[in-house]
Every structure is written in C-alpha cells, then in structure tokens.
One Martini backbone bead per residue (centre of mass of N, CA, C, O) as a GRO file, in nm:
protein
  310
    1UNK     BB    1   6.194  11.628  -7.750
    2UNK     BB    2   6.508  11.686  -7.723
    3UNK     BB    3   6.782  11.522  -7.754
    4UNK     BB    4   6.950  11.612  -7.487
    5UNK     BB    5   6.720  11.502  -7.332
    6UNK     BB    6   6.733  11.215  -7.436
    7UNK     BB    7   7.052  11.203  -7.338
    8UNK     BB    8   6.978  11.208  -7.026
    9UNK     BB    9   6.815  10.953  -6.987
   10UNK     BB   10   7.005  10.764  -7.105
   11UNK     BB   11   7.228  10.864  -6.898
   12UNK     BB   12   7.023  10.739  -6.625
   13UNK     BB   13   6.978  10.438  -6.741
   14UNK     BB   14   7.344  10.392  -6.793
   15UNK     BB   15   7.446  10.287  -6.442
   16UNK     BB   16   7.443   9.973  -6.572
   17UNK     BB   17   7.663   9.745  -6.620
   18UNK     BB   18   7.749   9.544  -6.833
   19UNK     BB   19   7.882   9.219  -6.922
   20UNK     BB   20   8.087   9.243  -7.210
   21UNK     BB   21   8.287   9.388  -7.587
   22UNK     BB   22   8.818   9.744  -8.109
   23UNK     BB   23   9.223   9.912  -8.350
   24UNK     BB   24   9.860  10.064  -8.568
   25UNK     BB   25  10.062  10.052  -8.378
   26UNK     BB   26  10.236  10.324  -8.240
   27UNK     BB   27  10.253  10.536  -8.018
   28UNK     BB   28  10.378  10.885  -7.949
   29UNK     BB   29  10.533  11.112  -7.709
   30UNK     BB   30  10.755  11.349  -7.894
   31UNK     BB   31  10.424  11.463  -7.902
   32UNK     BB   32  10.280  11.724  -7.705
   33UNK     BB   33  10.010  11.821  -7.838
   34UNK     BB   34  10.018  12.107  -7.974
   35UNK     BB   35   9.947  12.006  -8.238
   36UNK     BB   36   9.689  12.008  -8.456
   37UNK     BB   37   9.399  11.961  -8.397
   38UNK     BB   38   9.208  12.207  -8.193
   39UNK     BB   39   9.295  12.397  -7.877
   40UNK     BB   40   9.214  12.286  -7.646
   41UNK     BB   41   9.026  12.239  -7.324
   42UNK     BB   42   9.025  12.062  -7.010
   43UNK     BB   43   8.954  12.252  -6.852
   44UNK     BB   44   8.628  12.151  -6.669
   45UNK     BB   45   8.652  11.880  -6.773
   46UNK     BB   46   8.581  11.558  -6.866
   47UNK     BB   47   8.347  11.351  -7.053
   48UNK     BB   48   8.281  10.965  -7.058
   49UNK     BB   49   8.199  10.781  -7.317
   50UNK     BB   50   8.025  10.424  -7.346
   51UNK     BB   51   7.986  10.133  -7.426
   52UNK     BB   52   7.735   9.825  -7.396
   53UNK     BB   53   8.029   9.699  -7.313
   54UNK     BB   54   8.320   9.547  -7.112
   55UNK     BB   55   8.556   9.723  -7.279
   56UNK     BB   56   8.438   9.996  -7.312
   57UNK     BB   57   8.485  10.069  -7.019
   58UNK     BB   58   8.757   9.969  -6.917
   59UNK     BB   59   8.870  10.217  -7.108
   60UNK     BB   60   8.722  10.433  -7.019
   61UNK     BB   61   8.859  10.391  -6.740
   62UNK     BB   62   9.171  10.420  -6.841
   63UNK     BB   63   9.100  10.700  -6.926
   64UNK     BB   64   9.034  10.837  -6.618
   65UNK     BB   65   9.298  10.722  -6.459
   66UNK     BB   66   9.512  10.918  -6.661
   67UNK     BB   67   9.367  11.169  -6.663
   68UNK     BB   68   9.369  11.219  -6.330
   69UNK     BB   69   9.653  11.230  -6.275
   70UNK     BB   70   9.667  11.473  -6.501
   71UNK     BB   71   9.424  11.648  -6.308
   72UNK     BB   72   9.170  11.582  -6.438
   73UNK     BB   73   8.816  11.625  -6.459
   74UNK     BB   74   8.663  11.278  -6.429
   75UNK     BB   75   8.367  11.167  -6.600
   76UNK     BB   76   8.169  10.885  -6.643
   77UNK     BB   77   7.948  10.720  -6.913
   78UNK     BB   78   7.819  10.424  -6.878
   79UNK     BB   79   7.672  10.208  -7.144
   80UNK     BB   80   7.500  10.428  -7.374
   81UNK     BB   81   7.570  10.219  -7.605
   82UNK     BB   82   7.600  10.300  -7.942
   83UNK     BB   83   7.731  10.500  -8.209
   84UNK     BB   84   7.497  10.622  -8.284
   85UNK     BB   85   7.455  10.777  -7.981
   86UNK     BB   86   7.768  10.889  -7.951
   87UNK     BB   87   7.816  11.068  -8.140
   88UNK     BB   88   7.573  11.262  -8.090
   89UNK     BB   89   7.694  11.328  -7.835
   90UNK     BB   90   7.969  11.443  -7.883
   91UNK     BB   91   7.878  11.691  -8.071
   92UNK     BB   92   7.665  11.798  -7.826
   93UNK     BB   93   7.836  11.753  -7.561
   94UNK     BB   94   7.763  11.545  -7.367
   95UNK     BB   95   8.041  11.422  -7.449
   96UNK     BB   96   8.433  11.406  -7.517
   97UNK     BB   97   8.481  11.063  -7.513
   98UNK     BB   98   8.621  10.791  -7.674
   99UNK     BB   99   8.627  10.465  -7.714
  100UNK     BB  100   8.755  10.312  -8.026
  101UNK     BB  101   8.766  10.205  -8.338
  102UNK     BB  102   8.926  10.243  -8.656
  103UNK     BB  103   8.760  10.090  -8.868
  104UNK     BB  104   8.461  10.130  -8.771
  105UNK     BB  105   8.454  10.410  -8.740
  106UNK     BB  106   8.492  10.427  -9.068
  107UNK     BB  107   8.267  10.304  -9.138
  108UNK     BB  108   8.074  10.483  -9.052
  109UNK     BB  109   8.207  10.795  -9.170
  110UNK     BB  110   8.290  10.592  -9.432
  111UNK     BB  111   8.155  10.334  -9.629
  112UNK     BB  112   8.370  10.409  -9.872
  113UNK     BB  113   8.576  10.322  -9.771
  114UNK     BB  114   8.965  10.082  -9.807
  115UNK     BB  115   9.086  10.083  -9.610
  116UNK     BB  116   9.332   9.864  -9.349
  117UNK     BB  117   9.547  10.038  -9.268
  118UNK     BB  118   9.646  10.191  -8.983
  119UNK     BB  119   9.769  10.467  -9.113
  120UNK     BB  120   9.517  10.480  -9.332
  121UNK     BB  121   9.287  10.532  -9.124
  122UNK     BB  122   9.397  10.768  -8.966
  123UNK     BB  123   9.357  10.922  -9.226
  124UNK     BB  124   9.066  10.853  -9.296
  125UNK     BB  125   8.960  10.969  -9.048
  126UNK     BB  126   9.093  11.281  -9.061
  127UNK     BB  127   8.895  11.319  -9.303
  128UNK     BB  128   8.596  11.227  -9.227
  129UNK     BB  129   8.512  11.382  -8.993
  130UNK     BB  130   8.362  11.587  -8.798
  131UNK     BB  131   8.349  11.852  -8.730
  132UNK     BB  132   8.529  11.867  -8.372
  133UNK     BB  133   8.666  11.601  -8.442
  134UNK     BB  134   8.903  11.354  -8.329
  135UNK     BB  135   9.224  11.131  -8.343
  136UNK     BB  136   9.405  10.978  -8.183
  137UNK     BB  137   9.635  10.793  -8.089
  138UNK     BB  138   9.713  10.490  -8.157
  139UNK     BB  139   9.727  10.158  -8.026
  140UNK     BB  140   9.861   9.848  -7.964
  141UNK     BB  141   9.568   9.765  -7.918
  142UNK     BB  142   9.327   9.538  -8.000
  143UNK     BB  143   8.972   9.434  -8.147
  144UNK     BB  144   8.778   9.245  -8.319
  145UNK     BB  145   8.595   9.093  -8.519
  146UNK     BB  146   8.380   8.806  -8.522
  147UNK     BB  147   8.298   8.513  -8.671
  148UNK     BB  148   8.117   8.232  -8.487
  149UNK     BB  149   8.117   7.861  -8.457
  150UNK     BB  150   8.123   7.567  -8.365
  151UNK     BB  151   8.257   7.267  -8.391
  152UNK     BB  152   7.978   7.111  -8.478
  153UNK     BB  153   7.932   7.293  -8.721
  154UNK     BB  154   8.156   7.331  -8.920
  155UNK     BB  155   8.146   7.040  -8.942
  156UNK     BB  156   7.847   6.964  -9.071
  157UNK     BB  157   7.927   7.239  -9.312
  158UNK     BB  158   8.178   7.326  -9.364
  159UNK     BB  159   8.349   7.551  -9.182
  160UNK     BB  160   8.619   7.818  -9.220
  161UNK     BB  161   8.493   8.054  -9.415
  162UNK     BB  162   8.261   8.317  -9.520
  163UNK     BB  163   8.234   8.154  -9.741
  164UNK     BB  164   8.082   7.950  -9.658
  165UNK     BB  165   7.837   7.999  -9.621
  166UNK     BB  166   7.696   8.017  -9.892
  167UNK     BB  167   7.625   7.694  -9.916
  168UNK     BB  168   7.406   7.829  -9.663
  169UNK     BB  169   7.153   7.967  -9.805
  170UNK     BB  170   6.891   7.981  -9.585
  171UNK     BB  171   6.968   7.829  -9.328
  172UNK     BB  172   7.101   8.000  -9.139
  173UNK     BB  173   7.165   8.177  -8.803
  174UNK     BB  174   7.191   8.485  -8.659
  175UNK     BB  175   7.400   8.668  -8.393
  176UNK     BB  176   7.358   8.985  -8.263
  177UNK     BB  177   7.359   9.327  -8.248
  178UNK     BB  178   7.116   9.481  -8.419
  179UNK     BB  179   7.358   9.700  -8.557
  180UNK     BB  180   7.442   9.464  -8.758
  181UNK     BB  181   7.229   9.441  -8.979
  182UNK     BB  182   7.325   9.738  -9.093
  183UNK     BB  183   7.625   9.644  -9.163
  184UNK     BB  184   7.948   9.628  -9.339
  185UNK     BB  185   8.050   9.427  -9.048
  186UNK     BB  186   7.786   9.198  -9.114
  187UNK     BB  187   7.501   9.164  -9.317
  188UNK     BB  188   7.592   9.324  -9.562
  189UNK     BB  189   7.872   9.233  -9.634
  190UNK     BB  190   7.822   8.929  -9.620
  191UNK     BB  191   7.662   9.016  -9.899
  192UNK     BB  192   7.834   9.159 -10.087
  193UNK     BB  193   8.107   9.003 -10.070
  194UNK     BB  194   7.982   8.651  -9.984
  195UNK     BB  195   7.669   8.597 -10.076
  196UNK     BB  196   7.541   8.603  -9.786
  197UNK     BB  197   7.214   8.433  -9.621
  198UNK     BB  198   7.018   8.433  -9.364
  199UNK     BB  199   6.725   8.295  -9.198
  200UNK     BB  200   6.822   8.487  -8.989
  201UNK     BB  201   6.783   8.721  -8.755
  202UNK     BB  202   6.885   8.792  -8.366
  203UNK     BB  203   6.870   9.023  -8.124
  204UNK     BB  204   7.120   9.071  -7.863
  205UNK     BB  205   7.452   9.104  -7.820
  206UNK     BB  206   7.781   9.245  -7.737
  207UNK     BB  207   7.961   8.999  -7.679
  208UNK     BB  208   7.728   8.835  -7.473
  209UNK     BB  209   7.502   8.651  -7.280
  210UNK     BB  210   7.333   8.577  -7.528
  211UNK     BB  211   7.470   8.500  -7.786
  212UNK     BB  212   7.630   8.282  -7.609
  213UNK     BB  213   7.405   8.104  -7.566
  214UNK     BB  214   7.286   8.067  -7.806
  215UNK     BB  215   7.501   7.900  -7.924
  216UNK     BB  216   7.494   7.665  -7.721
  217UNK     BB  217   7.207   7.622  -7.787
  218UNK     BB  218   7.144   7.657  -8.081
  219UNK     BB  219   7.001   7.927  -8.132
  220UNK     BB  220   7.234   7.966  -8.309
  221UNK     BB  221   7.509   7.920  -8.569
  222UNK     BB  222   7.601   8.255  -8.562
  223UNK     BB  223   7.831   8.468  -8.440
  224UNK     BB  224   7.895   8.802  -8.301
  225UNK     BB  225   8.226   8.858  -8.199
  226UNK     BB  226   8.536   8.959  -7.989
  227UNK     BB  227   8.888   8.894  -8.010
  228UNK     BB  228   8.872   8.927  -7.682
  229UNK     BB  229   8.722   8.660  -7.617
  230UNK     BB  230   8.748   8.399  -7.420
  231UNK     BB  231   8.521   8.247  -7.490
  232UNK     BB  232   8.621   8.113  -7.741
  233UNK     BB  233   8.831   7.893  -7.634
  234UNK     BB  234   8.703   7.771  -7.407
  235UNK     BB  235   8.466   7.655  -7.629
  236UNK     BB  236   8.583   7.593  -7.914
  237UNK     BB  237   8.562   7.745  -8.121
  238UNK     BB  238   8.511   7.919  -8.471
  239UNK     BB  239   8.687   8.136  -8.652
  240UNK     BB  240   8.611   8.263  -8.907
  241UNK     BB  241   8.787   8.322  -9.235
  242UNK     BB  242   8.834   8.640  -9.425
  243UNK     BB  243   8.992   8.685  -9.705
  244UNK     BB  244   8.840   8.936  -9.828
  245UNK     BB  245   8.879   9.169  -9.603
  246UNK     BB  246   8.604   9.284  -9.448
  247UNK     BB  247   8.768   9.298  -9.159
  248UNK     BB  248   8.927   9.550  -9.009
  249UNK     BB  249   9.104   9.683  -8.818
  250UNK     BB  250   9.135   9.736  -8.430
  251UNK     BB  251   9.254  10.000  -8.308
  252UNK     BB  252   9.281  10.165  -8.030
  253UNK     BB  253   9.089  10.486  -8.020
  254UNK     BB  254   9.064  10.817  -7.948
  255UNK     BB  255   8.770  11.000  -7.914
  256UNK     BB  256   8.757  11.365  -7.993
  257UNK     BB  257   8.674  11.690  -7.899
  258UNK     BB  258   8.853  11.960  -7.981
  259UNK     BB  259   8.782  12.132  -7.700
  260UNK     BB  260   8.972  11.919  -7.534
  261UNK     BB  261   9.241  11.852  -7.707
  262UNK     BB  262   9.503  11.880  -7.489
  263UNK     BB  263   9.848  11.801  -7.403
  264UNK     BB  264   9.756  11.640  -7.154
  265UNK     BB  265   9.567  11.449  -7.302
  266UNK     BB  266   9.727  11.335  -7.501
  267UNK     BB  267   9.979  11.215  -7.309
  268UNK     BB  268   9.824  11.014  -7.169
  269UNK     BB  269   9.699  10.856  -7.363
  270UNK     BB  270   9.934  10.752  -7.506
  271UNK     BB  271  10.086  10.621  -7.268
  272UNK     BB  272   9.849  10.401  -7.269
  273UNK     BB  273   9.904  10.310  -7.587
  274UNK     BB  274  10.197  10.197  -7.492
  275UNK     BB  275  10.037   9.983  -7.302
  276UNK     BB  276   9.817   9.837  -7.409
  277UNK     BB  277   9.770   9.514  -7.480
  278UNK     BB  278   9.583   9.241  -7.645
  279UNK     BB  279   9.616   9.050  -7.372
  280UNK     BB  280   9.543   9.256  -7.144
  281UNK     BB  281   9.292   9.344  -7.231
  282UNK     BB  282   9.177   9.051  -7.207
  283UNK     BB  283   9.224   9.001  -6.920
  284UNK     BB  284   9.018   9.237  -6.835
  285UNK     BB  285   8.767   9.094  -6.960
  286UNK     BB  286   8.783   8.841  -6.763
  287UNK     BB  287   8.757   8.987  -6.501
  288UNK     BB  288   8.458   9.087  -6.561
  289UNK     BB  289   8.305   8.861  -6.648
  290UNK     BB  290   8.416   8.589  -6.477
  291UNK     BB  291   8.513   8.734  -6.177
  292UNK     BB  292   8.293   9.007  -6.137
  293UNK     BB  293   8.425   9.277  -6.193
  294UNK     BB  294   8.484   9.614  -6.148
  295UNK     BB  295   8.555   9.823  -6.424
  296UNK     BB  296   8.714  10.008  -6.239
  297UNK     BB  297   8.900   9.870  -6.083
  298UNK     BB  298   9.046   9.713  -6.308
  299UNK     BB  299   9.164   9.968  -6.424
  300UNK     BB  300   9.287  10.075  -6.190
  301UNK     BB  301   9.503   9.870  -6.144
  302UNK     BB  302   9.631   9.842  -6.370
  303UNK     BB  303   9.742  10.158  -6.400
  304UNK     BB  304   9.896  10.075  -6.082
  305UNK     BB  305  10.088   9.862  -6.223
  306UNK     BB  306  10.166  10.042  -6.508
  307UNK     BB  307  10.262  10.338  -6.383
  308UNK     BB  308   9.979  10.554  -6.440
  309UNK     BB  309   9.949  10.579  -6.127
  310UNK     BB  310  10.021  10.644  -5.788
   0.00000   0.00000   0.00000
C-alpha cells in the first residue's frame, strides 16, 4: 500500500470530529499577497486538513468559510491526526492547508532552531519548511501547550514550576497525546532542558477528555493540555511555570503548500487573523467542548458575527 492510498484511508476512517485543541504580531493587509513565495492558485479549490483536537477543526473550518466567502471552492479534512501525518499530506498534494502553531511547527521542522520571538520563529519557519510549503501572515490568536497539575497534587509536592517536577523524579506519571512522549516541547524537552524523569507515561489525547479524566482521577499527576482550555480555571488547575522557556510562543499560522497560495488566499486568511483573538478563540473551543456545538457551526456564526462573510 502506497502512502496516498494509507492517507485516503485515513482521511475515511476521520469523518467524526474529535472531542477536544496552538502559535505574535498581527498581520497586515496592506500586502495583497501578491509578493513572496509561491505563485500558486486557489482555482480548482483548495482541501483543508486539520489536526485530531477541538481548536484545530474550529481553525479549520474558520479558514473553509472566509476562504468560501472570497469564492474559493473549499473541502474540509477534519480530525486527520497529528503533525506527523498532516504534514506528509500537505507536501504530498493531500491536502493543501492547515492550521499550525508557530513554535511546535519550527520545532517539528527544525528542532535545533532557538527562536522564540514570533517574528524570529517567522522568519525561521521560512527558512526551515520543506521545499512547496510556506507560513503565511500569523496572527493575533495564540495558543500553547502547557503542563497541568490539579491544585491538590500542587499542594503536596510543592510544585509551581517545571524545575520542581526534578525533586519528584521517578514519582510521578505524566499523561498526554502519544507524540508528546518523543518530542522537545514534551517528554524529551523536559528532560534536557529541566533534569525532570518521570515514572510513567501514558498515551491519552490532545488536551481531551481522556488525560482530563485521567487528571481528576488521579491516574496522572501532570497532563499536558492547551492554554485555551477553559476547563483548566473551571477545575482550579495549577499551570506550571516555565522560567527555562522551553515551552515557544504558538500563534496561530497558516501553513499552505505553494501550489495554492495566491492573493485571494492570502487576503481572507489575513483578514480572519487580524480579526481572531486569544479570547474569542478559547470561547469558541468552550461552545464545542462544553455546549456540544458542532465546530462547523461554531466557525461559521462566527465569521458571521464578525462581518467575514456576508
């Protein structure tokens, strides 16, 4: 079985949206996009694949109804997975757009890269993606990870940031989606940067219903979710502190393969990233989580609440 054939499967097998959701500046409008890499175009319409989280579809489709608005005739991928797969989509003509974070993505793409300012991480994203991709204008909304320990685990082991994880080492499980175990904003990161082992890892989901089950029951002690999950303040959770800033900015990017980018995509995508913010952004990640919207819904009243499309 060839690749294309393993990811038409994959995306049949990821018609049901996940349960659960990452990347500063503000764009401008003032380039019509006509400048910079690509030359591509939207004729023939462009398909968006999105990652197997809550935000990451909402994104998804928020990109699907300002890129219809602006004529473009737009397929949606929603849930296909994790980085690993989508990017090997992207390049392979699958699928032609995604919603990224900026730091996780240069860390993907470049995992010695030290960037962490959003116009540095920009400009190092443009220089690291593989040949036929590139990041378009970030935008105002972000997102990051962030690791998460209940208020009463806290209390207990003295724990207010990742350097204390160290005095617990070999004590403590970690619960988080499979492919934090391996990467540098993980598993890996947090034991070079911050000396921290510990006694268990357990393979859950992406800052979903699974690793928050799992937090409040106590079979984890610390979880890696996403900085706009609102059940983090709901439950009185405890975000450990970074000091070491091992963790990059991640406002939200657009990553686009050449062939497609030209400047009607460009000028929508612009418009909603000057227009979505960090706020807006986690309240509408609470309408599909808790209120049980469907993320297509959700993006689409918003666009229409905030004048993208008519």
């Amino acid at each position: 079985m060839n690749r294309r054939t393993l990811l038409a499967g994959l995306f049949a097998a990821a018609s049901v949206p996940a349960l659960s959701a990452c990347a500063g500046g503000i764009t401008s409008l003032d380039n019509d996009g006509t400048t910079g890499a690509g030359g591509g175009s939207s004729r023939g319409g462009i398909t968006i694949g999105t990652a197997n989280f809550t935000e990451n579809q909402v994104l998804g489709y928020l990109y699907a109804a300002v890129l219809t608005a602006a004529g473009v005739e737009v397929k949606v991928r929603p849930n296909l997975g994790t980085r690993e797969i989508l990017i090997p989509a992207l390049k392979g003509g699958d699928i032609d757009l995604l919603p990224e974070y900026q730091g996780a993505l240069l860390h993907y793409v470049a995992p010695e890269a030290t960037a962490t300012e959003e116009g540095e991480m920009q400009n190092a994203l443009t220089m690291a993606l593989p040949a036929g991709l590139q990041v378009l204008p970030y935008g105002r909304a972000e997102d990051s990870d962030a690791f998460v320990v209940t208020r009463e685990t806290a209390a207990k082991y003295g724990l207010t940031s990742l350097a204390d994880l160290r005095k617990r080492n070999g004590e403590l499980v970690i619960g988080a989606a499979p492919e934090v175990k391996k990467r540098e904003v993980g598993v890996v990161g947090l034991k070079d940067v911050y000396g921290v082992e510990f006694k268990e890892f357990k393979s859950l989901d992406s800052s979903g219903p699974l690793v928050k089950g799992a937090l409040k029951k106590g079979d984890v002690d610390v979880a890696n979710l996403f900085t706009t999950d609102t059940d983090i303040v709901a439950n009185d959770w405890v975000v450990l502190t970074d000091p070491k800033n091992l963790i990059p900015g991640q406002h939200i990017v657009p990553l686009i393969a050449d062939r497609k980018a030209d400047s009607t995509v460009r000028r929508a995508l612009a418009e909603l990233g000057n227009t979505l913010t960090t706020a807006q952004l986690t309240e509408l990640n609470r309408q599909v989580d808790k209120d049980k919207k469907d993320p297509e819904d959700v993006a689409n009243a918003y666009a229409k609440q905030h004048g993208l499309v008519q």
